mmCIF file of C-alpha atoms in Angstrom:
data_model
loop_
_atom_site.group_PDB
_atom_site.id
_atom_site.type_symbol
_atom_site.label_atom_id
_atom_site.label_comp_id
_atom_site.label_asym_id
_atom_site.label_seq_id
_atom_site.Cartn_x
_atom_site.Cartn_y
_atom_site.Cartn_z
ATOM 1 C CA GLU Y 1 70.070 22.485 60.921
ATOM 2 C CA THR Y 2 70.281 24.534 57.514
ATOM 3 C CA GLY Y 3 72.177 22.072 55.564
ATOM 4 C CA VAL Y 4 75.115 24.283 56.196
ATOM 5 C CA THR Y 5 78.357 23.255 58.009
ATOM 6 C CA GLN Y 6 81.013 25.126 59.474
ATOM 7 C CA THR Y 7 84.004 24.351 61.086
ATOM 8 C CA PRO Y 8 86.050 25.220 63.382
ATOM 9 C CA ARG Y 9 83.010 26.743 66.185
ATOM 10 C CA HIS Y 10 85.578 29.051 67.211
ATOM 11 C CA LEU Y 11 88.734 29.905 66.225
ATOM 12 C CA VAL Y 12 92.010 31.727 68.190
ATOM 13 C CA MET Y 13 95.331 33.297 66.092
ATOM 14 C CA GLY Y 14 97.757 35.156 67.075
ATOM 15 C CA MET Y 15 98.413 37.841 64.107
ATOM 16 C CA THR Y 16 101.262 35.774 62.220
ATOM 17 C CA ASN Y 17 99.272 33.035 61.990
ATOM 18 C CA LYS Y 18 97.523 31.555 58.780
ATOM 19 C CA LYS Y 19 95.058 29.305 59.045
ATOM 20 C CA SER Y 20 91.778 28.723 57.274
ATOM 21 C CA LEU Y 21 87.607 28.127 57.679
ATOM 22 C CA LYS Y 22 85.876 25.774 56.103
ATOM 23 C CA CYS Y 23 82.345 25.292 55.271
ATOM 24 C CA GLU Y 24 80.480 22.811 53.748
ATOM 25 C CA GLN Y 25 76.806 22.384 52.381
ATOM 26 C CA HIS Y 26 74.336 19.672 51.167
ATOM 27 C CA LEU Y 27 71.728 21.506 49.636
ATOM 28 C CA GLY Y 28 73.331 20.876 46.483
ATOM 29 C CA HIS Y 29 72.686 25.055 46.218
ATOM 30 C CA ASN Y 30 75.062 26.800 43.079
ATOM 31 C CA ALA Y 31 76.140 29.978 45.209
ATOM 32 C CA MET Y 32 78.590 30.327 48.327
ATOM 33 C CA TYR Y 33 79.186 33.645 50.358
ATOM 34 C CA TRP Y 34 81.234 34.645 53.141
ATOM 35 C CA TYR Y 35 79.697 37.575 55.559
ATOM 36 C CA LYS Y 36 80.903 38.947 58.446
ATOM 37 C CA GLN Y 37 79.323 39.103 61.467
ATOM 38 C CA SER Y 38 80.656 42.336 64.183
ATOM 39 C CA ALA Y 39 78.599 43.612 67.464
ATOM 40 C CA LYS Y 40 75.747 45.563 66.812
ATOM 41 C CA LYS Y 41 76.947 46.782 63.588
ATOM 42 C CA PRO Y 42 76.033 44.952 59.850
ATOM 43 C CA LEU Y 43 76.434 42.107 58.293
ATOM 44 C CA GLU Y 44 79.143 42.898 56.297
ATOM 45 C CA LEU Y 45 79.407 40.009 53.144
ATOM 46 C CA MET Y 46 82.621 39.849 52.124
ATOM 47 C CA PHE Y 47 82.795 37.643 48.923
ATOM 48 C CA VAL Y 48 80.381 35.921 46.658
ATOM 49 C CA TYR Y 49 81.056 33.077 44.804
ATOM 50 C CA SER Y 50 78.014 31.874 41.621
ATOM 51 C CA LEU Y 51 79.324 28.349 39.719
ATOM 52 C CA GLU Y 52 82.968 28.372 41.544
ATOM 53 C CA GLU Y 53 83.787 31.943 39.733
ATOM 54 C CA ARG Y 54 83.937 34.853 42.360
ATOM 55 C CA VAL Y 55 81.762 37.456 40.883
ATOM 56 C CA GLU Y 56 82.144 39.993 44.543
ATOM 57 C CA ASN Y 57 84.622 40.879 46.154
ATOM 58 C CA ASN Y 58 83.623 43.337 48.469
ATOM 59 C CA SER Y 59 86.804 45.832 48.886
ATOM 60 C CA VAL Y 60 87.324 43.463 51.864
ATOM 61 C CA PRO Y 61 91.363 43.192 53.189
ATOM 62 C CA SER Y 62 93.967 40.929 51.014
ATOM 63 C CA ARG Y 63 93.969 39.139 54.045
ATOM 64 C CA PHE Y 64 91.576 36.756 53.663
ATOM 65 C CA SER Y 65 92.152 35.283 51.125
ATOM 66 C CA PRO Y 66 88.463 32.686 49.756
ATOM 67 C CA GLU Y 67 88.518 29.362 47.381
ATOM 68 C CA CYS Y 68 86.044 27.523 46.025
ATOM 69 C CA PRO Y 69 86.955 24.289 44.934
ATOM 70 C CA ASN Y 70 83.755 22.874 43.416
ATOM 71 C CA SER Y 71 80.156 24.329 44.453
ATOM 72 C CA SER Y 72 79.728 22.391 47.950
ATOM 73 C CA HIS Y 73 82.314 23.946 49.361
ATOM 74 C CA LEU Y 74 84.244 27.435 50.722
ATOM 75 C CA PHE Y 75 87.299 27.800 52.485
ATOM 76 C CA LEU Y 76 88.930 31.560 53.713
ATOM 77 C CA HIS Y 77 92.411 31.322 54.702
ATOM 78 C CA LEU Y 78 93.479 33.744 56.928
ATOM 79 C CA HIS Y 79 96.654 35.122 57.499
ATOM 80 C CA THR Y 80 98.429 38.031 59.890
ATOM 81 C CA LEU Y 81 94.721 39.655 60.721
ATOM 82 C CA GLN Y 82 94.273 42.166 63.259
ATOM 83 C CA PRO Y 83 92.643 41.673 65.680
ATOM 84 C CA GLU Y 84 90.283 44.256 64.756
ATOM 85 C CA ASP Y 85 89.126 40.472 62.539
ATOM 86 C CA SER Y 86 87.404 39.022 65.317
ATOM 87 C CA ALA Y 87 83.853 38.295 65.106
ATOM 88 C CA LEU Y 88 81.932 35.463 63.920
ATOM 89 C CA TYR Y 89 82.278 34.834 60.150
ATOM 90 C CA LEU Y 90 79.228 33.108 59.234
ATOM 91 C CA CYS Y 91 78.624 31.328 55.372
ATOM 92 C CA ALA Y 92 75.443 31.000 53.336
ATOM 93 C CA SER Y 93 74.280 29.523 50.149
ATOM 94 C CA SER Y 94 71.238 29.667 48.045
ATOM 95 C CA GLN Y 95 70.051 28.611 44.394
ATOM 96 C CA ASP Y 96 69.694 31.477 42.199
ATOM 97 C CA ARG Y 97 71.197 32.811 38.994
ATOM 98 C CA ILE Y 98 72.468 35.701 38.320
ATOM 99 C CA GLY Y 99 70.262 39.097 37.806
ATOM 100 C CA THR Y 100 66.633 36.679 38.370
ATOM 101 C CA GLY Y 101 66.415 36.748 42.722
ATOM 102 C CA PHE Y 102 70.153 36.144 43.101
ATOM 103 C CA GLY Y 103 70.812 35.578 46.831
ATOM 104 C CA GLU Y 104 67.775 36.050 48.395
ATOM 105 C CA LYS Y 105 67.181 33.154 50.300
ATOM 106 C CA LEU Y 106 70.308 32.399 52.171
ATOM 107 C CA PHE Y 107 71.111 29.647 54.329
ATOM 108 C CA PHE Y 108 73.352 30.180 57.013
ATOM 109 C CA GLY Y 109 75.869 27.494 58.739
ATOM 110 C CA SER Y 110 76.499 28.496 62.734
ATOM 111 C CA GLY Y 111 79.505 30.501 61.861
ATOM 112 C CA THR Y 112 83.099 30.511 62.785
ATOM 113 C CA GLN Y 113 83.462 32.592 66.194
ATOM 114 C CA LEU Y 114 87.149 34.165 65.580
ATOM 115 C CA SER Y 115 89.676 35.858 67.997
ATOM 116 C CA VAL Y 116 92.248 37.368 67.178
ATOM 117 C CA LEU Y 117 95.183 37.986 69.341
ATOM 118 C CA ALA J 1 72.701 53.871 47.858
ATOM 119 C CA GLN J 2 70.756 50.654 49.929
ATOM 120 C CA SER J 3 70.822 50.542 53.583
ATOM 121 C CA VAL J 4 67.798 49.428 56.128
ATOM 122 C CA ALA J 5 67.915 51.030 59.604
ATOM 123 C CA GLN J 6 66.357 49.161 62.784
ATOM 124 C CA PRO J 7 66.138 51.524 65.235
ATOM 125 C CA GLU J 8 65.847 49.452 69.011
ATOM 126 C CA ASP J 9 68.886 47.242 69.192
ATOM 127 C CA GLN J 10 66.631 45.727 72.585
ATOM 128 C CA VAL J 11 62.958 45.038 72.209
ATOM 129 C CA ASN J 12 60.927 43.446 75.303
ATOM 130 C CA VAL J 13 58.068 41.948 75.637
ATOM 131 C CA ALA J 14 56.061 39.829 77.568
ATOM 132 C CA GLU J 15 54.562 36.845 76.447
ATOM 133 C CA GLY J 16 51.615 36.630 74.799
ATOM 134 C CA ASN J 17 51.525 39.948 74.007
ATOM 135 C CA PRO J 18 51.743 41.709 70.741
ATOM 136 C CA LEU J 19 55.679 42.691 69.353
ATOM 137 C CA THR J 20 56.604 45.181 66.642
ATOM 138 C CA VAL J 21 60.375 44.999 65.248
ATOM 139 C CA LYS J 22 61.009 47.608 63.194
ATOM 140 C CA CYS J 23 62.308 48.109 59.950
ATOM 141 C CA THR J 24 62.675 51.351 57.728
ATOM 142 C CA TYR J 25 64.582 50.756 54.416
ATOM 143 C CA SER J 26 66.036 53.446 51.583
ATOM 144 C CA VAL J 27 66.683 52.241 48.203
ATOM 145 C CA SER J 28 67.323 54.037 44.597
ATOM 146 C CA GLY J 29 64.239 51.998 43.481
ATOM 147 C CA ASN J 30 61.324 49.261 44.240
ATOM 148 C CA PRO J 31 62.288 47.417 47.180
ATOM 149 C CA TYR J 32 62.880 43.433 48.068
ATOM 150 C CA LEU J 33 62.943 42.800 51.953
ATOM 151 C CA PHE J 34 63.576 40.670 54.472
ATOM 152 C CA TRP J 35 63.656 39.481 57.716
ATOM 153 C CA TYR J 36 65.981 36.603 58.668
ATOM 154 C CA VAL J 37 66.369 35.461 62.456
ATOM 155 C CA GLN J 38 69.524 34.553 64.268
ATOM 156 C CA TYR J 39 68.507 31.919 67.199
ATOM 157 C CA PRO J 40 71.525 32.023 69.803
ATOM 158 C CA ASN J 41 74.658 29.964 68.225
ATOM 159 C CA ARG J 42 73.055 29.088 64.935
ATOM 160 C CA GLY J 43 73.298 30.805 61.764
ATOM 161 C CA LEU J 44 70.782 33.487 60.627
ATOM 162 C CA GLN J 45 67.647 31.584 59.472
ATOM 163 C CA PHE J 46 64.529 33.076 56.536
ATOM 164 C CA LEU J 47 61.662 34.369 57.522
ATOM 165 C CA LEU J 48 59.795 36.115 55.364
ATOM 166 C CA LYS J 49 60.288 38.522 52.009
ATOM 167 C CA TYR J 50 57.970 41.284 50.566
ATOM 168 C CA ILE J 51 58.845 41.162 46.240
ATOM 169 C CA THR J 52 55.100 42.465 45.184
ATOM 170 C CA GLY J 53 51.537 42.901 45.624
ATOM 171 C CA ASP J 54 49.930 41.442 49.099
ATOM 172 C CA ASN J 55 51.580 44.643 51.444
ATOM 173 C CA LEU J 56 50.787 42.269 54.442
ATOM 174 C CA VAL J 57 53.279 39.057 54.340
ATOM 175 C CA LYS J 58 53.172 36.131 56.004
ATOM 176 C CA GLY J 59 56.018 34.206 57.006
ATOM 177 C CA SER J 60 57.114 31.194 59.716
ATOM 178 C CA TYR J 61 56.620 30.679 63.088
ATOM 179 C CA GLY J 62 53.283 33.067 62.936
ATOM 180 C CA PHE J 63 54.610 35.969 61.969
ATOM 181 C CA GLU J 64 54.019 38.573 59.522
ATOM 182 C CA ALA J 65 55.476 41.977 58.027
ATOM 183 C CA GLU J 66 53.517 45.563 56.623
ATOM 184 C CA PHE J 67 55.278 46.535 54.003
ATOM 185 C CA ASN J 68 54.926 50.607 54.135
ATOM 186 C CA LYS J 69 55.776 52.370 50.992
ATOM 187 C CA SER J 70 55.091 56.028 51.725
ATOM 188 C CA GLN J 71 57.268 55.596 55.376
ATOM 189 C CA THR J 72 59.542 52.913 53.961
ATOM 190 C CA SER J 73 58.773 50.710 56.376
ATOM 191 C CA PHE J 74 59.190 46.768 56.856
ATOM 192 C CA HIS J 75 58.036 46.068 60.388
ATOM 193 C CA LEU J 76 58.488 42.523 61.671
ATOM 194 C CA LYS J 77 54.586 41.440 63.729
ATOM 195 C CA LYS J 78 53.566 38.642 65.513
ATOM 196 C CA PRO J 79 49.950 38.698 67.157
ATOM 197 C CA SER J 80 51.285 36.659 70.192
ATOM 198 C CA ALA J 81 54.821 36.782 71.858
ATOM 199 C CA LEU J 82 56.478 33.031 73.313
ATOM 200 C CA VAL J 83 59.353 32.983 74.635
ATOM 201 C CA SER J 84 60.809 30.459 71.981
ATOM 202 C CA ASP J 85 60.895 33.401 69.886
ATOM 203 C CA SER J 86 63.609 35.377 71.462
ATOM 204 C CA ALA J 87 66.507 35.570 69.219
ATOM 205 C CA LEU J 88 68.416 37.951 67.825
ATOM 206 C CA TYR J 89 66.322 39.218 63.934
ATOM 207 C CA PHE J 90 67.862 41.287 60.862
ATOM 208 C CA CYS J 91 66.198 43.000 57.910
ATOM 209 C CA ALA J 92 68.047 42.879 54.594
ATOM 210 C CA VAL J 93 66.948 45.227 51.378
ATOM 211 C CA ARG J 94 67.978 44.347 48.387
ATOM 212 C CA ASP J 95 67.382 46.436 45.024
ATOM 213 C CA ARG J 96 65.369 45.826 42.071
ATOM 214 C CA GLY J 97 67.209 46.520 39.499
ATOM 215 C CA SER J 98 71.095 45.282 41.606
ATOM 216 C CA THR J 99 71.906 42.095 39.000
ATOM 217 C CA LEU J 100 73.934 40.566 41.644
ATOM 218 C CA GLY J 101 70.885 40.556 44.100
ATOM 219 C CA ARG J 102 73.358 41.405 47.121
ATOM 220 C CA LEU J 103 71.337 41.935 50.483
ATOM 221 C CA TYR J 104 71.607 45.240 52.252
ATOM 222 C CA PHE J 105 70.995 43.236 57.148
ATOM 223 C CA GLY J 106 70.685 46.385 58.987
ATOM 224 C CA ARG J 107 72.582 45.882 62.826
ATOM 225 C CA GLY J 108 70.033 43.176 64.140
ATOM 226 C CA THR J 109 67.195 43.904 66.836
ATOM 227 C CA GLN J 110 67.363 41.777 69.880
ATOM 228 C CA LEU J 111 63.819 40.440 70.773
ATOM 229 C CA THR J 112 63.749 39.247 74.541
ATOM 230 C CA VAL J 113 60.555 37.616 75.825
ATOM 231 C CA TRP J 114 59.569 37.191 79.121
ATOM 232 C CA PRO J 115 57.823 34.606 80.782
#
């Protein structure tokens, strides 16, 4: 195991539902990330948090709302999603500081496979 | 714009044979280059990175990668493939000038090693 735990592993939701994805890292890292993995497409960086402060929002629709209450936990709140949002959502963490190798070596969780009906 | 290209969706090789997974990059300055591997039902795992120095970089599980500046390539290689190497491999690049260190990933290459 990489030390990054994501729950749930699988999630099926309707377009009107509200759900949350959870990520917890046990590595003492200071940065956490959400990535979206769709079949045959590059991984898409969604959000970056450094020391609990959001440092990047990669033009993600507002129906995705991240929350980072502390350096060990990261959430992705979902509401009124679309079928095209179905994908594997990966959480990652790293021990870096902005400007000095930030985000180089990432430790990923196993992901949440999301299906939007 | 920074990007990487993995021209092959699928690579098949027999166990014991050498393998190569291709990657080319495009960055505005000098690159940091990475390879990650994803086993079934798992997240990505770091394999190796090129920052500077020797063009041949050694990584985990016997993998190595060769940086070629003139061809803007960073191909992943292993002299003798194992069935357990079967996985999805991602190349990634970061512009040295980027303060946020954002990684740009390729689409991935599915490696299948036949026994």
